[in-house]
Amino acid sequence: MAGEGQVDLTFEGEDAARSIASAVQNSSLVELRSALRSELIRVRNLTAFITKRDEFPVATGGFADVFKAEMEGDEDENGWVVLPETVGIKVLRIDKCPDPVRAKRRWDRELEVWHRLHHPNVVELLGIYHKEGRSGMVTHWHKNGNAREYLEKQPFVNRVQLIMDVASGLAYLHQFHPVIVHGDLKADNVLIDNHGRALLTDFGLSQFIGDMAERTIPATSKFAGARRWLSPEIAVELIDDSYISPPLPVRTCASDVWAFGCTAYELMTSMVPYRHRDRDWHVLFDIANGVKPGRRQEPSMPGSTDQLWELMDLCWVHQPERRPSMNILVPRISRLSLPGWIQVHHVRRGTLPTQALETQVL
């Protein structure tokens, strides 16, 4: 067991060396590969190299706090080089779960999978931070914020390229082994790096939070994730909330595709899905009854607007088995003949209904 200031995921030098040395001594190539792979995918504990800028979070939500911090450059005890940079630390409130020990074990497994991901459109997990009994995920600090914030400040960037970035990242997650379902895709969960590239973050987090929530409360109360991006099959299950402790709806690749269509709509128009609705309950009924997240006549854009709408309509097919996979969507998006930037007309500053959103920072 790990003690205070340590977690089970840290790279333990002596154990690693002993495992690898044993494989070499026994001349077992299979064991050697297994030992090397086991150690390489372990998440690094960066606590000793990190200093928080402030004890107060720069962002907070229902399930996590985000801190800005500085990471010092050095070499750890195992010879790994740590580069100096500004980082972000996202600390989950696992201690608030009914079974925090079980939640911690489950989240450690989630982090091991995340640490194995390497794609230009997926946020990189640098390591973990553990202090005062709370663990956090360490990532690069992205000063441009999320895609919604970025487009408010830079409305004339190439929006189609951002949509392509999101599609590529999501296709990568769906092709990974084991398959990774994002579960809460929206513009707020897409970060923009210093080069204007879109990166997916918070994948799998909503399902984890829902699974760890108290099992004796209604599904709509413990269901983590924004309602406006939900697919019909999930909305239908959430509407029937008249009984206690129902099974939570399971997110799938097909529900991710629906949410991708909603996110593409956001990125293209700077408007949220179902913007005519203020209440989540009304949104759920619209989704379940086949109302599309947006209407084709809303955005006025130069270029091949119809092509984008056709792709979004494919994502919004009511039956999940009839929606295209991301592998099919990515090449179609890449072929769009759109200008270098897209201007969205008739969207006045300050008119976006963001106050109606469930903007949890996860």
mmCIF file of N, CA and C in Angstrom, residues 59-105:
data_model
loop_
_atom_site.group_PDB
_atom_site.id
_atom_site.type_symbol
_atom_site.label_atom_id
_atom_site.label_comp_id
_atom_site.label_asym_id
_atom_site.label_seq_id
_atom_site.Cartn_x
_atom_site.Cartn_y
_atom_site.Cartn_z
ATOM 1 N N ALA A 59 -10.646 27.406 -11.317
ATOM 2 C CA ALA A 59 -11.956 26.989 -11.811
ATOM 3 C C ALA A 59 -12.463 25.876 -10.908
ATOM 4 N N THR A 60 -13.766 25.807 -10.780
ATOM 5 C CA THR A 60 -14.342 24.779 -9.925
ATOM 6 C C THR A 60 -15.667 24.324 -10.504
ATOM 7 N N GLY A 61 -16.061 23.108 -10.170
ATOM 8 C CA GLY A 61 -17.314 22.557 -10.659
ATOM 9 C C GLY A 61 -17.895 21.609 -9.638
ATOM 10 N N GLY A 62 -18.895 20.853 -10.067
ATOM 11 C CA GLY A 62 -19.574 19.977 -9.138
ATOM 12 C C GLY A 62 -18.735 18.817 -8.653
ATOM 13 N N PHE A 63 -17.701 18.443 -9.410
ATOM 14 C CA PHE A 63 -16.959 17.234 -9.075
ATOM 15 C C PHE A 63 -15.449 17.419 -9.040
ATOM 16 N N ALA A 64 -14.963 18.627 -9.332
ATOM 17 C CA ALA A 64 -13.514 18.809 -9.387
ATOM 18 C C ALA A 64 -13.136 20.270 -9.214
ATOM 19 N N ASP A 65 -11.883 20.486 -8.821
ATOM 20 C CA ASP A 65 -11.283 21.817 -8.753
ATOM 21 C C ASP A 65 -10.054 21.828 -9.650
ATOM 22 N N VAL A 66 -9.823 22.954 -10.332
ATOM 23 C CA VAL A 66 -8.669 23.091 -11.218
ATOM 24 C C VAL A 66 -7.732 24.151 -10.657
ATOM 25 N N PHE A 67 -6.465 23.788 -10.520
ATOM 26 C CA PHE A 67 -5.448 24.697 -9.998
ATOM 27 C C PHE A 67 -4.395 24.967 -11.067
ATOM 28 N N LYS A 68 -3.828 26.168 -11.016
ATOM 29 C CA LYS A 68 -2.702 26.511 -11.875
ATOM 30 C C LYS A 68 -1.442 26.388 -11.038
ATOM 31 N N ALA A 69 -0.396 25.782 -11.602
ATOM 32 C CA ALA A 69 0.812 25.516 -10.816
ATOM 33 C C ALA A 69 2.048 25.605 -11.695
ATOM 34 N N GLU A 70 3.202 25.625 -11.031
ATOM 35 C CA GLU A 70 4.489 25.641 -11.735
ATOM 36 C C GLU A 70 5.224 24.342 -11.450
ATOM 37 N N MET A 71 5.752 23.738 -12.494
ATOM 38 C CA MET A 71 6.536 22.514 -12.338
ATOM 39 C C MET A 71 8.006 22.832 -12.591
ATOM 40 N N GLU A 72 8.842 22.511 -11.629
ATOM 41 C CA GLU A 72 10.276 22.782 -11.726
ATOM 42 C C GLU A 72 10.967 21.720 -12.577
ATOM 43 N N GLY A 73 11.981 22.145 -13.317
ATOM 44 C CA GLY A 73 12.756 21.204 -14.112
ATOM 45 C C GLY A 73 13.782 20.480 -13.262
ATOM 46 N N ASP A 74 13.851 19.177 -13.402
ATOM 47 C CA ASP A 74 14.805 18.393 -12.612
ATOM 48 C C ASP A 74 14.793 16.960 -13.141
ATOM 49 N N GLU A 75 15.508 16.108 -12.443
ATOM 50 C CA GLU A 75 15.536 14.684 -12.768
ATOM 51 C C GLU A 75 15.075 13.932 -11.543
ATOM 52 N N ASP A 76 14.109 13.017 -11.730
ATOM 53 C CA ASP A 76 13.608 12.302 -10.565
ATOM 54 C C ASP A 76 14.540 11.152 -10.194
ATOM 55 N N GLU A 77 14.172 10.431 -9.149
ATOM 56 C CA GLU A 77 15.042 9.390 -8.593
ATOM 57 C C GLU A 77 15.258 8.220 -9.546
ATOM 58 N N ASN A 78 14.415 8.118 -10.559
ATOM 59 C CA ASN A 78 14.552 7.030 -11.523
ATOM 60 C C ASN A 78 15.219 7.464 -12.818
ATOM 61 N N GLY A 79 15.704 8.719 -12.844
ATOM 62 C CA GLY A 79 16.403 9.214 -14.018
ATOM 63 C C GLY A 79 15.512 9.834 -15.074
ATOM 64 N N TRP A 80 14.219 9.977 -14.770
ATOM 65 C CA TRP A 80 13.300 10.613 -15.711
ATOM 66 C C TRP A 80 13.469 12.123 -15.635
ATOM 67 N N VAL A 81 13.529 12.775 -16.790
ATOM 68 C CA VAL A 81 13.685 14.226 -16.835
ATOM 69 C C VAL A 81 12.321 14.896 -16.718
ATOM 70 N N VAL A 82 12.233 15.881 -15.836
ATOM 71 C CA VAL A 82 11.022 16.677 -15.676
ATOM 72 C C VAL A 82 11.316 18.074 -16.202
ATOM 73 N N LEU A 83 10.558 18.524 -17.195
ATOM 74 C CA LEU A 83 10.794 19.829 -17.801
ATOM 75 C C LEU A 83 10.019 20.915 -17.068
ATOM 76 N N PRO A 84 10.622 22.103 -16.923
ATOM 77 C CA PRO A 84 9.917 23.202 -16.255
ATOM 78 C C PRO A 84 8.804 23.758 -17.142
ATOM 79 N N GLU A 85 7.638 23.957 -16.567
ATOM 80 C CA GLU A 85 6.526 24.544 -17.319
ATOM 81 C C GLU A 85 5.365 24.853 -16.377
ATOM 82 N N THR A 86 4.431 25.647 -16.880
ATOM 83 C CA THR A 86 3.185 25.894 -16.166
ATOM 84 C C THR A 86 2.238 24.737 -16.452
ATOM 85 N N VAL A 87 1.620 24.219 -15.411
ATOM 86 C CA VAL A 87 0.745 23.056 -15.567
ATOM 87 C C VAL A 87 -0.609 23.324 -14.922
ATOM 88 N N GLY A 88 -1.549 22.494 -15.275
ATOM 89 C CA GLY A 88 -2.853 22.510 -14.633
ATOM 90 C C GLY A 88 -3.025 21.250 -13.807
ATOM 91 N N ILE A 89 -3.664 21.372 -12.657
ATOM 92 C CA ILE A 89 -3.943 20.217 -11.801
ATOM 93 C C ILE A 89 -5.451 20.134 -11.596
ATOM 94 N N LYS A 90 -6.033 19.049 -12.020
ATOM 95 C CA LYS A 90 -7.465 18.836 -11.814
ATOM 96 C C LYS A 90 -7.642 17.831 -10.687
ATOM 97 N N VAL A 91 -8.259 18.284 -9.605
ATOM 98 C CA VAL A 91 -8.414 17.457 -8.405
ATOM 99 C C VAL A 91 -9.873 17.032 -8.279
ATOM 100 N N LEU A 92 -10.127 15.735 -8.398
ATOM 101 C CA LEU A 92 -11.480 15.214 -8.227
ATOM 102 C C LEU A 92 -11.836 15.153 -6.752
ATOM 103 N N ARG A 93 -13.106 15.320 -6.461
ATOM 104 C CA ARG A 93 -13.562 15.215 -5.073
ATOM 105 C C ARG A 93 -13.961 13.770 -4.778
ATOM 106 N N ILE A 94 -12.975 12.891 -4.880
ATOM 107 C CA ILE A 94 -13.228 11.469 -4.634
ATOM 108 C C ILE A 94 -13.619 11.230 -3.182
ATOM 109 N N ASP A 95 -13.119 12.083 -2.280
ATOM 110 C CA ASP A 95 -13.425 11.908 -0.862
ATOM 111 C C ASP A 95 -14.910 12.107 -0.568
ATOM 112 N N LYS A 96 -15.653 12.693 -1.510
ATOM 113 C CA LYS A 96 -17.084 12.903 -1.318
ATOM 114 C C LYS A 96 -17.909 11.704 -1.781
ATOM 115 N N CYS A 97 -17.265 10.724 -2.414
ATOM 116 C CA CYS A 97 -17.966 9.528 -2.875
ATOM 117 C C CYS A 97 -18.360 8.661 -1.679
ATOM 118 N N PRO A 98 -19.447 7.906 -1.789
ATOM 119 C CA PRO A 98 -19.853 7.018 -0.695
ATOM 120 C C PRO A 98 -18.774 6.015 -0.311
ATOM 121 N N ASP A 99 -18.002 5.552 -1.295
ATOM 122 C CA ASP A 99 -16.920 4.591 -1.046
ATOM 123 C C ASP A 99 -15.636 5.150 -1.660
ATOM 124 N N PRO A 100 -14.947 6.072 -0.967
ATOM 125 C CA PRO A 100 -13.768 6.724 -1.545
ATOM 126 C C PRO A 100 -12.627 5.771 -1.870
ATOM 127 N N VAL A 101 -12.472 4.689 -1.110
ATOM 128 C CA VAL A 101 -11.399 3.728 -1.383
ATOM 129 C C VAL A 101 -11.648 3.036 -2.715
ATOM 130 N N ARG A 102 -12.873 2.589 -2.914
ATOM 131 C CA ARG A 102 -13.233 1.959 -4.189
ATOM 132 C C ARG A 102 -13.107 2.958 -5.336
ATOM 133 N N ALA A 103 -13.533 4.190 -5.093
ATOM 134 C CA ALA A 103 -13.446 5.221 -6.134
ATOM 135 C C ALA A 103 -12.000 5.491 -6.512
ATOM 136 N N LYS A 104 -11.109 5.512 -5.515
ATOM 137 C CA LYS A 104 -9.693 5.764 -5.780
ATOM 138 C C LYS A 104 -9.095 4.650 -6.634
ATOM 139 N N ARG A 105 -9.404 3.402 -6.307
ATOM 140 C CA ARG A 105 -8.889 2.277 -7.096
ATOM 141 C C ARG A 105 -9.393 2.350 -8.527
#
